[in-house]
Amino acid sequence: MKFAQRVENLPPYLFVGISRAIAEKKAQGIDVISFGIGDPDMPTPQPDLDALIEGSKKPANHRYPESEGLPEFRESVAAYYKRRFGLTLDPGTEIINLIGAKEGIAHAALCFIDPGDISISPDPAYPVYEIGTMFAGGETHFVQLKEENGYLVDFNDIPTDVAKKAKTLWINYPNNPTGAIAPLSFFEEAVRYCKEFDIALLHDAAYTDVTYDGYVAPSVLEVDGAMDIAMEFGSLSKTANMTGWRVGMAVGNPDMVNALMRVKSNIDSGLSQANQEMGIAALDLPTEWLDNNNEVYRKRRDKVVSVLNEIGVPTVAPKGGLYIWTPIPEGYTSAEFAQKLLDEVNVVVTPGNGYGPGGEGYIRLSLTISDDLIDEGLRRLSTFSVDARS
Ligand SMILES: Cc1ncc(COP(=O)(O)O)c(C=O)c1O
């Protein structure tokens, strides 16, 4: 059978290789500790589960949902944006529900990209920005996120002829995989740049509420004029331990939101309304709940960073996101170093090049495994001796 080029062109999904390596070790009777995938280990909060149970009993929720989402869900997102960022959004035209941010991110390309069009994406980055563009027949121009630049996109690195042709620009702060955060002034620069070149600015805000040390992440929509050209993708997956329930949202310029709604209404029939009711409950969680949840990750972060530094892998503690991103010793590729950790201490980390060539020379460790597993993983890592390979 002959498959479409877009399927042939797909790289293997990053975590498939990691799962295989874990399975091989297990088959040899060896248990591995995986700092691989970012999937919260802590349970979905009880109010969300109660909302799901109640929601599942309502006959109206047994029927097709609307693609744009329940009005109550969109109103709840508007209330969140008001409370959290002081922004007033119209739930009727500026907000839609998503089946997780990933779905909206992938489908967004279909709103802006025609065959041959260019999308600008950071490198390293969450791979879906590139894949969505490829599915739409477009091409991605990568702009490298540099450590010395705080992993912020440097707009001077984008050639003017690329900017003139580009249809979309993806940004993501707090960032996966680097853990970088962006000040509002960076978002101002991004808005100015996209206006100058008439580019749709797409901000992946999946980790906006997963922050530490008192840091509060801004929304790109706080920037004056952002509503003219920007759309922001939010998610309850990481914030509220809800990866399995697939609740996300796209918010921003009404024409952009409407285009995504039209694409979605021709492809999916929206998220189960009972799950949207979970989303409402999650958006209503008290800030103390969120603070306590983030505090668990903060403690894990500090432990991981301290052990990495002790074993000779100099690592900086991120202020947001769920990942530790750290350079590996000279002389190894990311994949070789990750393999060495697996072979020598039965610990799985993600090789940085899985997020694009700009991630070569780094590994990523996720903080989403239980404290006991973290402790055992760190015990193993502390026995590891790091030598630069000549
Ligand atoms: C940067 C980023 N965006 C989006 C997502 C997907 O979020 P969701 O579970 O809402 O689809 C992830 C998940 O890992 C992510 O890391």
mmCIF file of C-alpha atoms and ligand atoms in Angstrom:
data_model
loop_
_atom_site.group_PDB
_atom_site.id
_atom_site.type_symbol
_atom_site.label_atom_id
_atom_site.label_comp_id
_atom_site.label_asym_id
_atom_site.label_seq_id
_atom_site.Cartn_x
_atom_site.Cartn_y
_atom_site.Cartn_z
ATOM 1 C CA MET A 1 0.000 0.000 0.000
ATOM 2 C CA LYS A 2 1.243 3.450 -0.820
ATOM 3 C CA PHE A 3 0.812 6.055 1.880
ATOM 4 C CA ALA A 4 0.665 9.803 1.452
ATOM 5 C CA GLN A 5 3.928 11.690 1.511
ATOM 6 C CA ARG A 6 2.933 13.401 4.753
ATOM 7 C CA VAL A 7 2.836 10.014 6.457
ATOM 8 C CA GLU A 8 6.051 8.834 4.806
ATOM 9 C CA ASN A 9 7.738 12.062 5.916
ATOM 10 C CA LEU A 10 6.794 11.660 9.584
ATOM 11 C CA PRO A 11 9.787 11.148 11.854
ATOM 12 C CA PRO A 12 9.292 8.394 14.451
ATOM 13 C CA TYR A 13 7.469 9.825 17.471
ATOM 14 C CA LEU A 14 10.143 10.787 19.968
ATOM 15 C CA PHE A 15 8.893 8.741 22.880
ATOM 16 C CA VAL A 16 8.381 5.537 20.889
ATOM 17 C CA GLY A 17 12.147 4.922 20.883
ATOM 18 C CA ILE A 18 12.308 5.647 24.598
ATOM 19 C CA SER A 19 9.427 3.271 25.369
ATOM 20 C CA ARG A 20 11.193 0.580 23.328
ATOM 21 C CA ALA A 21 14.427 1.049 25.271
ATOM 22 C CA ILE A 22 12.502 0.760 28.550
ATOM 23 C CA ALA A 23 10.699 -2.388 27.336
ATOM 24 C CA GLU A 24 14.021 -4.011 26.330
ATOM 25 C CA LYS A 25 15.461 -3.368 29.790
ATOM 26 C CA LYS A 26 12.300 -4.699 31.431
ATOM 27 C CA ALA A 27 12.533 -7.863 29.337
ATOM 28 C CA GLN A 28 16.011 -8.363 30.850
ATOM 29 C CA GLY A 29 14.466 -8.024 34.322
ATOM 30 C CA ILE A 30 15.929 -4.544 34.877
ATOM 31 C CA ASP A 31 13.700 -1.754 36.165
ATOM 32 C CA VAL A 32 14.483 1.629 34.740
ATOM 33 C CA ILE A 33 13.593 5.044 36.110
ATOM 34 C CA SER A 34 12.258 7.255 33.353
ATOM 35 C CA PHE A 35 12.649 11.015 33.369
ATOM 36 C CA GLY A 36 11.306 10.887 29.785
ATOM 37 C CA ILE A 37 7.797 12.009 28.968
ATOM 38 C CA GLY A 38 6.143 15.043 30.635
ATOM 39 C CA ASP A 39 2.923 13.536 31.933
ATOM 40 C CA PRO A 40 1.908 14.560 35.476
ATOM 41 C CA ASP A 41 1.922 11.669 37.966
ATOM 42 C CA MET A 42 -0.324 13.452 40.446
ATOM 43 C CA PRO A 43 -4.069 12.763 40.290
ATOM 44 C CA THR A 44 -6.668 14.929 38.626
ATOM 45 C CA PRO A 45 -8.224 17.092 41.393
ATOM 46 C CA GLN A 46 -11.414 15.741 42.985
ATOM 47 C CA PRO A 47 -13.632 18.744 41.975
ATOM 48 C CA ASP A 48 -12.785 18.012 38.325
ATOM 49 C CA LEU A 49 -13.675 14.332 38.732
ATOM 50 C CA ASP A 50 -16.933 15.246 40.496
ATOM 51 C CA ALA A 51 -17.782 17.565 37.592
ATOM 52 C CA LEU A 52 -17.102 14.730 35.151
ATOM 53 C CA ILE A 53 -19.338 12.302 37.039
ATOM 54 C CA GLU A 54 -22.173 14.830 37.257
ATOM 55 C CA GLY A 55 -21.612 15.905 33.656
ATOM 56 C CA SER A 56 -21.756 12.336 32.411
ATOM 57 C CA LYS A 57 -25.296 11.984 33.815
ATOM 58 C CA LYS A 58 -26.745 14.901 31.833
ATOM 59 C CA PRO A 59 -28.574 13.708 28.695
ATOM 60 C CA ALA A 60 -27.539 16.901 26.841
ATOM 61 C CA ASN A 61 -23.932 15.801 27.248
ATOM 62 C CA HIS A 62 -24.656 12.483 25.538
ATOM 63 C CA ARG A 63 -25.109 14.248 22.224
ATOM 64 C CA TYR A 64 -22.617 15.883 19.868
ATOM 65 C CA PRO A 65 -20.861 18.889 21.396
ATOM 66 C CA GLU A 66 -20.392 22.101 19.414
ATOM 67 C CA SER A 67 -16.901 22.510 17.954
ATOM 68 C CA GLU A 68 -16.370 25.857 19.637
ATOM 69 C CA GLY A 69 -17.207 24.424 23.081
ATOM 70 C CA LEU A 70 -19.888 24.991 25.703
ATOM 71 C CA PRO A 71 -20.714 28.677 26.288
ATOM 72 C CA GLU A 72 -20.137 27.995 30.019
ATOM 73 C CA PHE A 73 -16.639 26.680 29.274
ATOM 74 C CA ARG A 74 -15.778 29.719 27.171
ATOM 75 C CA GLU A 75 -17.176 32.049 29.835
ATOM 76 C CA SER A 76 -15.050 30.294 32.394
ATOM 77 C CA VAL A 77 -11.938 30.824 30.223
ATOM 78 C CA ALA A 78 -12.884 34.509 29.867
ATOM 79 C CA ALA A 79 -13.201 34.782 33.671
ATOM 80 C CA TYR A 80 -9.765 33.154 34.031
ATOM 81 C CA TYR A 81 -8.171 35.637 31.581
ATOM 82 C CA LYS A 82 -9.794 38.522 33.499
ATOM 83 C CA ARG A 83 -8.646 37.242 36.883
ATOM 84 C CA ARG A 84 -5.194 36.122 35.820
ATOM 85 C CA PHE A 85 -4.138 38.769 33.260
ATOM 86 C CA GLY A 86 -6.721 41.566 33.672
ATOM 87 C CA LEU A 87 -7.898 41.000 30.084
ATOM 88 C CA THR A 88 -11.482 41.240 28.881
ATOM 89 C CA LEU A 89 -12.254 38.682 26.176
ATOM 90 C CA ASP A 90 -15.477 37.967 24.335
ATOM 91 C CA PRO A 91 -16.376 34.320 25.000
ATOM 92 C CA GLY A 92 -18.564 34.377 21.879
ATOM 93 C CA THR A 93 -15.843 35.243 19.377
ATOM 94 C CA GLU A 94 -12.413 35.233 21.002
ATOM 95 C CA ILE A 95 -12.309 31.833 22.741
ATOM 96 C CA ILE A 96 -12.781 28.240 21.613
ATOM 97 C CA ASN A 97 -12.405 24.912 23.307
ATOM 98 C CA LEU A 98 -9.769 22.444 22.082
ATOM 99 C CA ILE A 99 -9.305 18.693 22.472
ATOM 100 C CA GLY A 100 -6.052 19.495 24.237
ATOM 101 C CA ALA A 101 -3.680 22.246 23.064
ATOM 102 C CA LYS A 102 -1.930 19.749 20.766
ATOM 103 C CA GLU A 103 -5.038 19.346 18.630
ATOM 104 C CA GLY A 104 -5.416 23.111 18.184
ATOM 105 C CA ILE A 105 -1.704 23.577 17.499
ATOM 106 C CA ALA A 106 -1.715 20.915 14.786
ATOM 107 C CA HIS A 107 -4.919 22.200 13.189
ATOM 108 C CA ALA A 108 -3.842 25.855 13.345
ATOM 109 C CA ALA A 109 -1.504 25.242 10.414
ATOM 110 C CA LEU A 110 -4.535 24.440 8.253
ATOM 111 C CA CYS A 111 -5.809 27.981 8.918
ATOM 112 C CA PHE A 112 -2.707 29.791 7.682
ATOM 113 C CA ILE A 113 -0.458 27.520 5.634
ATOM 114 C CA ASP A 114 -0.946 26.732 1.965
ATOM 115 C CA PRO A 115 1.418 24.363 0.118
ATOM 116 C CA GLY A 116 4.859 25.965 -0.092
ATOM 117 C CA ASP A 117 4.190 28.530 2.646
ATOM 118 C CA ILE A 118 6.664 29.147 5.434
ATOM 119 C CA SER A 119 6.157 28.856 9.169
ATOM 120 C CA ILE A 120 8.840 30.025 11.597
ATOM 121 C CA SER A 121 9.445 27.764 14.571
ATOM 122 C CA PRO A 122 11.971 27.790 17.385
ATOM 123 C CA ASP A 123 14.586 25.049 17.460
ATOM 124 C CA PRO A 124 14.515 23.155 19.792
ATOM 125 C CA ALA A 125 10.729 23.071 20.115
ATOM 126 C CA TYR A 126 7.635 20.991 20.773
ATOM 127 C CA PRO A 127 7.595 18.985 17.511
ATOM 128 C CA VAL A 128 3.913 19.616 16.653
ATOM 129 C CA TYR A 129 4.598 23.134 15.285
ATOM 130 C CA GLU A 130 6.664 21.611 12.491
ATOM 131 C CA ILE A 131 4.478 18.551 11.947
ATOM 132 C CA GLY A 132 1.288 20.629 11.631
ATOM 133 C CA THR A 133 3.008 22.817 9.027
ATOM 134 C CA MET A 134 4.237 19.744 7.139
ATOM 135 C CA PHE A 135 0.709 18.260 7.118
ATOM 136 C CA ALA A 136 -0.554 21.508 5.593
ATOM 137 C CA GLY A 137 2.095 21.282 2.847
ATOM 138 C CA GLY A 138 4.236 24.092 4.228
ATOM 139 C CA GLU A 139 7.842 24.352 5.256
ATOM 140 C CA THR A 140 9.325 25.317 8.582
ATOM 141 C CA HIS A 141 12.141 27.813 8.940
ATOM 142 C CA PHE A 142 13.860 27.095 12.248
ATOM 143 C CA VAL A 143 15.333 29.829 14.384
ATOM 144 C CA GLN A 144 17.734 28.540 16.978
ATOM 145 C CA LEU A 145 17.101 29.179 20.658
ATOM 146 C CA LYS A 146 20.486 30.002 22.128
ATOM 147 C CA GLU A 147 21.464 29.490 25.735
ATOM 148 C CA GLU A 148 23.367 32.805 25.813
ATOM 149 C CA ASN A 149 20.155 34.525 24.762
ATOM 150 C CA GLY A 150 18.045 32.957 27.519
ATOM 151 C CA TYR A 151 16.512 30.710 24.829
ATOM 152 C CA LEU A 152 14.443 33.632 23.556
ATOM 153 C CA VAL A 153 13.869 33.857 19.815
ATOM 154 C CA ASP A 154 16.285 36.423 18.385
ATOM 155 C CA PHE A 155 14.310 38.084 15.599
ATOM 156 C CA ASN A 156 17.544 39.355 14.039
ATOM 157 C CA ASP A 157 18.389 35.729 13.261
ATOM 158 C CA ILE A 158 15.442 35.444 10.864
ATOM 159 C CA PRO A 159 16.421 36.478 7.318
ATOM 160 C CA THR A 160 14.198 39.306 6.034
ATOM 161 C CA ASP A 161 13.192 37.374 2.914
ATOM 162 C CA VAL A 162 11.960 34.532 5.155
ATOM 163 C CA ALA A 163 10.043 36.963 7.367
ATOM 164 C CA LYS A 164 8.420 38.543 4.314
ATOM 165 C CA LYS A 165 7.157 35.163 3.138
ATOM 166 C CA ALA A 166 6.290 33.615 6.520
ATOM 167 C CA LYS A 167 2.659 33.074 7.467
ATOM 168 C CA THR A 168 3.066 31.990 11.079
ATOM 169 C CA LEU A 169 5.540 32.362 13.926
ATOM 170 C CA TRP A 170 5.416 29.942 16.871
ATOM 171 C CA ILE A 171 6.632 30.867 20.319
ATOM 172 C CA ASN A 172 6.282 28.997 23.640
ATOM 173 C CA TYR A 173 7.080 30.397 27.118
ATOM 174 C CA PRO A 174 7.503 28.945 29.707
ATOM 175 C CA ASN A 175 9.300 26.809 27.192
ATOM 176 C CA ASN A 176 9.406 23.121 26.461
ATOM 177 C CA PRO A 177 12.088 21.785 26.384
ATOM 178 C CA THR A 178 14.426 24.530 27.676
ATOM 179 C CA GLY A 179 12.428 25.752 30.709
ATOM 180 C CA ALA A 180 13.053 29.345 29.573
ATOM 181 C CA ILE A 181 10.663 32.129 30.496
ATOM 182 C CA ALA A 182 9.938 35.303 28.554
ATOM 183 C CA PRO A 183 9.367 38.806 29.922
ATOM 184 C CA LEU A 184 6.452 40.837 28.580
ATOM 185 C CA SER A 185 9.006 42.939 26.670
ATOM 186 C CA PHE A 186 9.847 39.852 24.580
ATOM 187 C CA PHE A 187 6.166 39.386 23.735
ATOM 188 C CA GLU A 188 6.051 43.093 22.793
ATOM 189 C CA GLU A 189 8.935 42.539 20.415
ATOM 190 C CA ALA A 190 7.216 39.462 18.944
ATOM 191 C CA VAL A 191 3.983 41.399 18.366
ATOM 192 C CA ARG A 192 5.886 44.298 16.757
ATOM 193 C CA TYR A 193 7.801 41.884 14.518
ATOM 194 C CA CYS A 194 4.730 39.957 13.407
ATOM 195 C CA LYS A 195 2.849 43.170 12.680
ATOM 196 C CA GLU A 196 5.727 44.483 10.603
ATOM 197 C CA PHE A 197 5.813 41.351 8.454
ATOM 198 C CA ASP A 198 2.106 40.481 8.609
ATOM 199 C CA ILE A 199 2.664 37.135 10.314
ATOM 200 C CA ALA A 200 0.166 35.289 12.527
ATOM 201 C CA LEU A 201 1.719 35.061 15.989
ATOM 202 C CA LEU A 202 0.917 31.738 17.670
ATOM 203 C CA HIS A 203 1.833 31.437 21.329
ATOM 204 C CA ASP A 204 1.798 28.022 22.951
ATOM 205 C CA ALA A 205 1.010 28.808 26.588
ATOM 206 C CA ALA A 206 0.713 25.224 27.849
ATOM 207 C CA TYR A 207 2.966 25.929 30.870
ATOM 208 C CA THR A 208 1.875 29.479 31.750
ATOM 209 C CA ASP A 209 0.649 28.409 35.190
ATOM 210 C CA VAL A 210 3.448 25.959 35.976
ATOM 211 C CA THR A 211 5.961 28.372 37.495
ATOM 212 C CA TYR A 212 8.252 28.600 40.508
ATOM 213 C CA ASP A 213 9.926 30.983 42.932
ATOM 214 C CA GLY A 214 7.091 33.513 42.751
ATOM 215 C CA TYR A 215 7.440 33.972 38.993
ATOM 216 C CA VAL A 216 4.136 34.808 37.257
ATOM 217 C CA ALA A 217 4.168 34.278 33.490
ATOM 218 C CA PRO A 218 2.480 36.873 31.259
ATOM 219 C CA SER A 219 0.064 36.219 28.391
ATOM 220 C CA VAL A 220 1.071 37.424 24.937
ATOM 221 C CA LEU A 221 -2.404 38.964 24.747
ATOM 222 C CA GLU A 222 -1.406 41.505 27.415
ATOM 223 C CA VAL A 223 0.604 43.321 24.747
ATOM 224 C CA ASP A 224 -1.169 46.301 23.160
ATOM 225 C CA GLY A 225 -2.187 45.330 19.655
ATOM 226 C CA ALA A 226 -1.643 41.583 20.194
ATOM 227 C CA MET A 227 -5.322 40.930 19.575
ATOM 228 C CA ASP A 228 -4.764 42.134 15.984
ATOM 229 C CA ILE A 229 -2.441 39.276 15.080
ATOM 230 C CA ALA A 230 -2.090 36.718 17.883
ATOM 231 C CA MET A 231 -3.694 33.545 19.141
ATOM 232 C CA GLU A 232 -2.691 31.796 22.354
ATOM 233 C CA PHE A 233 -3.066 28.064 23.070
ATOM 234 C CA GLY A 234 -3.829 27.094 26.654
ATOM 235 C CA SER A 235 -4.042 23.708 28.297
ATOM 236 C CA LEU A 236 -5.260 22.229 31.555
ATOM 237 C CA SER A 237 -3.119 19.121 30.999
ATOM 238 C CA LYS A 238 -0.077 20.168 32.973
ATOM 239 C CA THR A 239 -1.623 22.848 35.167
ATOM 240 C CA ALA A 240 -4.332 20.598 36.608
ATOM 241 C CA ASN A 241 -2.955 17.062 36.087
ATOM 242 C CA MET A 242 -5.422 16.443 33.274
ATOM 243 C CA THR A 243 -3.420 15.105 30.317
ATOM 244 C CA GLY A 244 -5.862 12.205 29.951
ATOM 245 C CA TRP A 245 -8.932 14.415 29.772
ATOM 246 C CA ARG A 246 -7.812 16.542 26.815
ATOM 247 C CA VAL A 247 -9.004 20.015 27.770
ATOM 248 C CA GLY A 248 -7.427 22.990 26.034
ATOM 249 C CA MET A 249 -8.397 26.360 24.583
ATOM 250 C CA ALA A 250 -7.425 28.825 21.862
ATOM 251 C CA VAL A 251 -7.865 32.488 22.632
ATOM 252 C CA GLY A 252 -7.155 35.667 20.709
ATOM 253 C CA ASN A 253 -7.922 37.520 17.495
ATOM 254 C CA PRO A 254 -11.553 36.727 16.570
ATOM 255 C CA ASP A 255 -10.816 36.052 12.874
ATOM 256 C CA MET A 256 -8.026 33.637 13.808
ATOM 257 C CA VAL A 257 -10.215 31.925 16.418
ATOM 258 C CA ASN A 258 -13.064 31.712 13.895
ATOM 259 C CA ALA A 259 -10.770 30.182 11.246
ATOM 260 C CA LEU A 260 -9.681 27.505 13.713
ATOM 261 C CA MET A 261 -13.293 26.852 14.676
ATOM 262 C CA ARG A 262 -14.216 26.401 10.995
ATOM 263 C CA VAL A 263 -11.325 23.988 10.417
ATOM 264 C CA LYS A 264 -12.209 22.044 13.547
ATOM 265 C CA SER A 265 -15.904 21.871 12.786
ATOM 266 C CA ASN A 266 -15.022 20.072 9.550
ATOM 267 C CA ILE A 267 -12.667 17.622 11.246
ATOM 268 C CA ASP A 268 -13.771 16.946 14.817
ATOM 269 C CA SER A 269 -16.997 17.457 16.676
ATOM 270 C CA GLY A 270 -15.446 19.022 19.711
ATOM 271 C CA LEU A 271 -14.560 17.741 23.152
ATOM 272 C CA SER A 272 -17.054 15.750 25.228
ATOM 273 C CA GLN A 273 -19.122 18.258 27.194
ATOM 274 C CA ALA A 274 -18.627 16.327 30.438
ATOM 275 C CA ASN A 275 -14.864 16.861 29.953
ATOM 276 C CA GLN A 276 -15.506 20.538 29.331
ATOM 277 C CA GLU A 277 -17.346 20.638 32.657
ATOM 278 C CA MET A 278 -14.200 19.175 34.222
ATOM 279 C CA GLY A 279 -12.335 22.030 32.570
ATOM 280 C CA ILE A 280 -14.670 24.573 34.193
ATOM 281 C CA ALA A 281 -13.992 22.976 37.584
ATOM 282 C CA ALA A 282 -10.235 23.061 36.916
ATOM 283 C CA LEU A 283 -10.328 26.730 35.931
ATOM 284 C CA ASP A 284 -12.162 27.404 39.206
ATOM 285 C CA LEU A 285 -9.599 25.625 41.399
ATOM 286 C CA PRO A 286 -8.345 27.910 44.172
ATOM 287 C CA THR A 287 -4.900 29.381 43.586
ATOM 288 C CA GLU A 288 -3.689 27.534 46.720
ATOM 289 C CA TRP A 289 -4.345 24.249 44.919
ATOM 290 C CA LEU A 290 -2.160 25.360 42.034
ATOM 291 C CA ASP A 291 0.527 26.714 44.374
ATOM 292 C CA ASN A 292 0.674 23.393 46.245
ATOM 293 C CA ASN A 293 0.866 21.422 43.004
ATOM 294 C CA ASN A 294 3.678 23.626 41.701
ATOM 295 C CA GLU A 295 5.446 23.349 45.047
ATOM 296 C CA VAL A 296 5.744 19.577 44.541
ATOM 297 C CA TYR A 297 7.501 20.201 41.208
ATOM 298 C CA ARG A 298 9.638 22.959 42.746
ATOM 299 C CA LYS A 299 10.999 20.547 45.349
ATOM 300 C CA ARG A 300 11.662 17.907 42.692
ATOM 301 C CA ARG A 301 13.337 20.514 40.501
ATOM 302 C CA ASP A 302 15.688 21.539 43.295
ATOM 303 C CA LYS A 303 16.654 17.944 44.070
ATOM 304 C CA VAL A 304 17.319 17.084 40.422
ATOM 305 C CA VAL A 305 19.308 20.259 39.771
ATOM 306 C CA SER A 306 21.421 19.721 42.854
ATOM 307 C CA VAL A 307 22.316 16.097 41.962
ATOM 308 C CA LEU A 308 23.137 17.015 38.357
ATOM 309 C CA ASN A 309 25.482 19.746 39.580
ATOM 310 C CA GLU A 310 27.065 17.346 42.076
ATOM 311 C CA ILE A 311 27.879 14.790 39.379
ATOM 312 C CA GLY A 312 29.453 17.408 37.137
ATOM 313 C CA VAL A 313 26.567 18.328 34.831
ATOM 314 C CA PRO A 314 26.225 22.093 35.437
ATOM 315 C CA THR A 315 22.498 22.805 35.503
ATOM 316 C CA VAL A 316 20.403 25.914 36.108
ATOM 317 C CA ALA A 317 17.010 25.657 37.854
ATOM 318 C CA PRO A 318 14.194 26.739 35.496
ATOM 319 C CA LYS A 319 11.504 29.147 36.675
ATOM 320 C CA GLY A 320 8.741 27.478 34.675
ATOM 321 C CA GLY A 321 7.665 24.295 32.922
ATOM 322 C CA LEU A 322 8.147 20.696 33.942
ATOM 323 C CA TYR A 323 11.623 20.043 32.619
ATOM 324 C CA ILE A 324 15.282 20.305 33.430
ATOM 325 C CA TRP A 325 17.262 21.124 30.286
ATOM 326 C CA THR A 326 20.960 20.728 30.628
ATOM 327 C CA PRO A 327 24.071 20.602 28.448
ATOM 328 C CA ILE A 328 25.948 17.308 28.322
ATOM 329 C CA PRO A 329 29.714 16.848 28.574
ATOM 330 C CA GLU A 330 31.914 17.460 25.539
ATOM 331 C CA GLY A 331 32.430 14.628 23.108
ATOM 332 C CA TYR A 332 29.014 12.978 23.312
ATOM 333 C CA THR A 333 25.948 13.401 21.178
ATOM 334 C CA SER A 334 22.698 13.752 23.098
ATOM 335 C CA ALA A 335 21.657 10.260 22.051
ATOM 336 C CA GLU A 336 25.004 8.753 23.093
ATOM 337 C CA PHE A 337 24.871 10.406 26.489
ATOM 338 C CA ALA A 338 21.252 9.337 27.056
ATOM 339 C CA GLN A 339 22.241 5.782 26.074
ATOM 340 C CA LYS A 340 25.187 5.899 28.484
ATOM 341 C CA LEU A 341 22.852 6.865 31.342
ATOM 342 C CA LEU A 342 20.525 4.036 30.404
ATOM 343 C CA ASP A 343 23.325 1.467 30.086
ATOM 344 C CA GLU A 344 25.237 2.463 33.208
ATOM 345 C CA VAL A 345 22.583 3.490 35.734
ATOM 346 C CA ASN A 346 19.257 2.429 34.184
ATOM 347 C CA VAL A 347 17.958 5.976 33.989
ATOM 348 C CA VAL A 348 16.032 7.288 30.982
ATOM 349 C CA VAL A 349 16.346 10.918 29.871
ATOM 350 C CA THR A 350 15.231 12.497 26.608
ATOM 351 C CA PRO A 351 17.995 13.354 24.120
ATOM 352 C CA GLY A 352 17.731 17.045 23.256
ATOM 353 C CA ASN A 353 17.978 16.496 19.505
ATOM 354 C CA GLY A 354 14.494 14.938 19.666
ATOM 355 C CA TYR A 355 13.286 18.566 19.774
ATOM 356 C CA GLY A 356 15.245 19.571 16.677
ATOM 357 C CA PRO A 357 18.908 19.896 15.725
ATOM 358 C CA GLY A 358 19.213 22.934 18.048
ATOM 359 C CA GLY A 359 18.693 20.556 20.967
ATOM 360 C CA GLU A 360 21.846 18.584 20.145
ATOM 361 C CA GLY A 361 24.269 18.700 23.058
ATOM 362 C CA TYR A 362 21.476 18.723 25.676
ATOM 363 C CA ILE A 363 19.277 16.294 27.555
ATOM 364 C CA ARG A 364 15.866 16.871 29.107
ATOM 365 C CA LEU A 365 14.626 15.437 32.391
ATOM 366 C CA SER A 366 10.929 15.567 33.234
ATOM 367 C CA LEU A 367 9.733 16.199 36.786
ATOM 368 C CA THR A 368 6.501 14.244 36.380
ATOM 369 C CA ILE A 369 7.338 11.029 38.230
ATOM 370 C CA SER A 370 6.593 10.303 41.871
ATOM 371 C CA ASP A 371 8.898 11.563 44.627
ATOM 372 C CA ASP A 372 9.965 7.988 45.382
ATOM 373 C CA LEU A 373 10.946 7.372 41.765
ATOM 374 C CA ILE A 374 12.719 10.746 41.616
ATOM 375 C CA ASP A 375 14.696 9.823 44.734
ATOM 376 C CA GLU A 376 15.665 6.428 43.330
ATOM 377 C CA GLY A 377 16.529 7.987 39.956
ATOM 378 C CA LEU A 378 18.723 10.557 41.667
ATOM 379 C CA ARG A 379 20.389 7.889 43.816
ATOM 380 C CA ARG A 380 21.326 6.116 40.596
ATOM 381 C CA LEU A 381 22.455 9.313 38.899
ATOM 382 C CA SER A 382 24.667 10.182 41.858
ATOM 383 C CA THR A 383 26.652 6.974 41.226
ATOM 384 C CA PHE A 384 27.266 8.035 37.627
ATOM 385 C CA SER A 385 30.654 9.456 36.771
ATOM 386 C CA VAL A 386 30.734 12.065 34.087
ATOM 387 C CA ASP A 387 33.848 12.210 31.958
ATOM 388 C CA ALA A 388 34.245 14.423 28.970
ATOM 389 C CA ARG A 389 35.092 12.208 26.048
ATOM 390 C CA SER A 390 38.122 13.311 24.126
HETATM 391 C C1 LIG B 1 4.835 22.927 24.658
HETATM 392 C C2 LIG B 1 3.630 22.034 24.695
HETATM 393 N N1 LIG B 1 2.513 22.431 24.091
HETATM 394 C C3 LIG B 1 1.416 21.670 24.081
HETATM 395 C C4 LIG B 1 1.405 20.428 24.685
HETATM 396 C C5 LIG B 1 0.184 19.568 24.600
HETATM 397 O O1 LIG B 1 -0.769 19.891 25.558
HETATM 398 P P1 LIG B 1 -2.156 19.147 25.593
HETATM 399 O O2 LIG B 1 -2.042 17.983 26.518
HETATM 400 O O3 LIG B 1 -3.118 20.191 26.078
HETATM 401 O O4 LIG B 1 -2.489 18.705 24.210
HETATM 402 C C6 LIG B 1 2.558 19.959 25.319
HETATM 403 C C7 LIG B 1 2.581 18.625 25.917
HETATM 404 O O5 LIG B 1 3.596 18.067 26.267
HETATM 405 C C8 LIG B 1 3.709 20.788 25.313
HETATM 406 O O6 LIG B 1 4.842 20.394 25.901
#
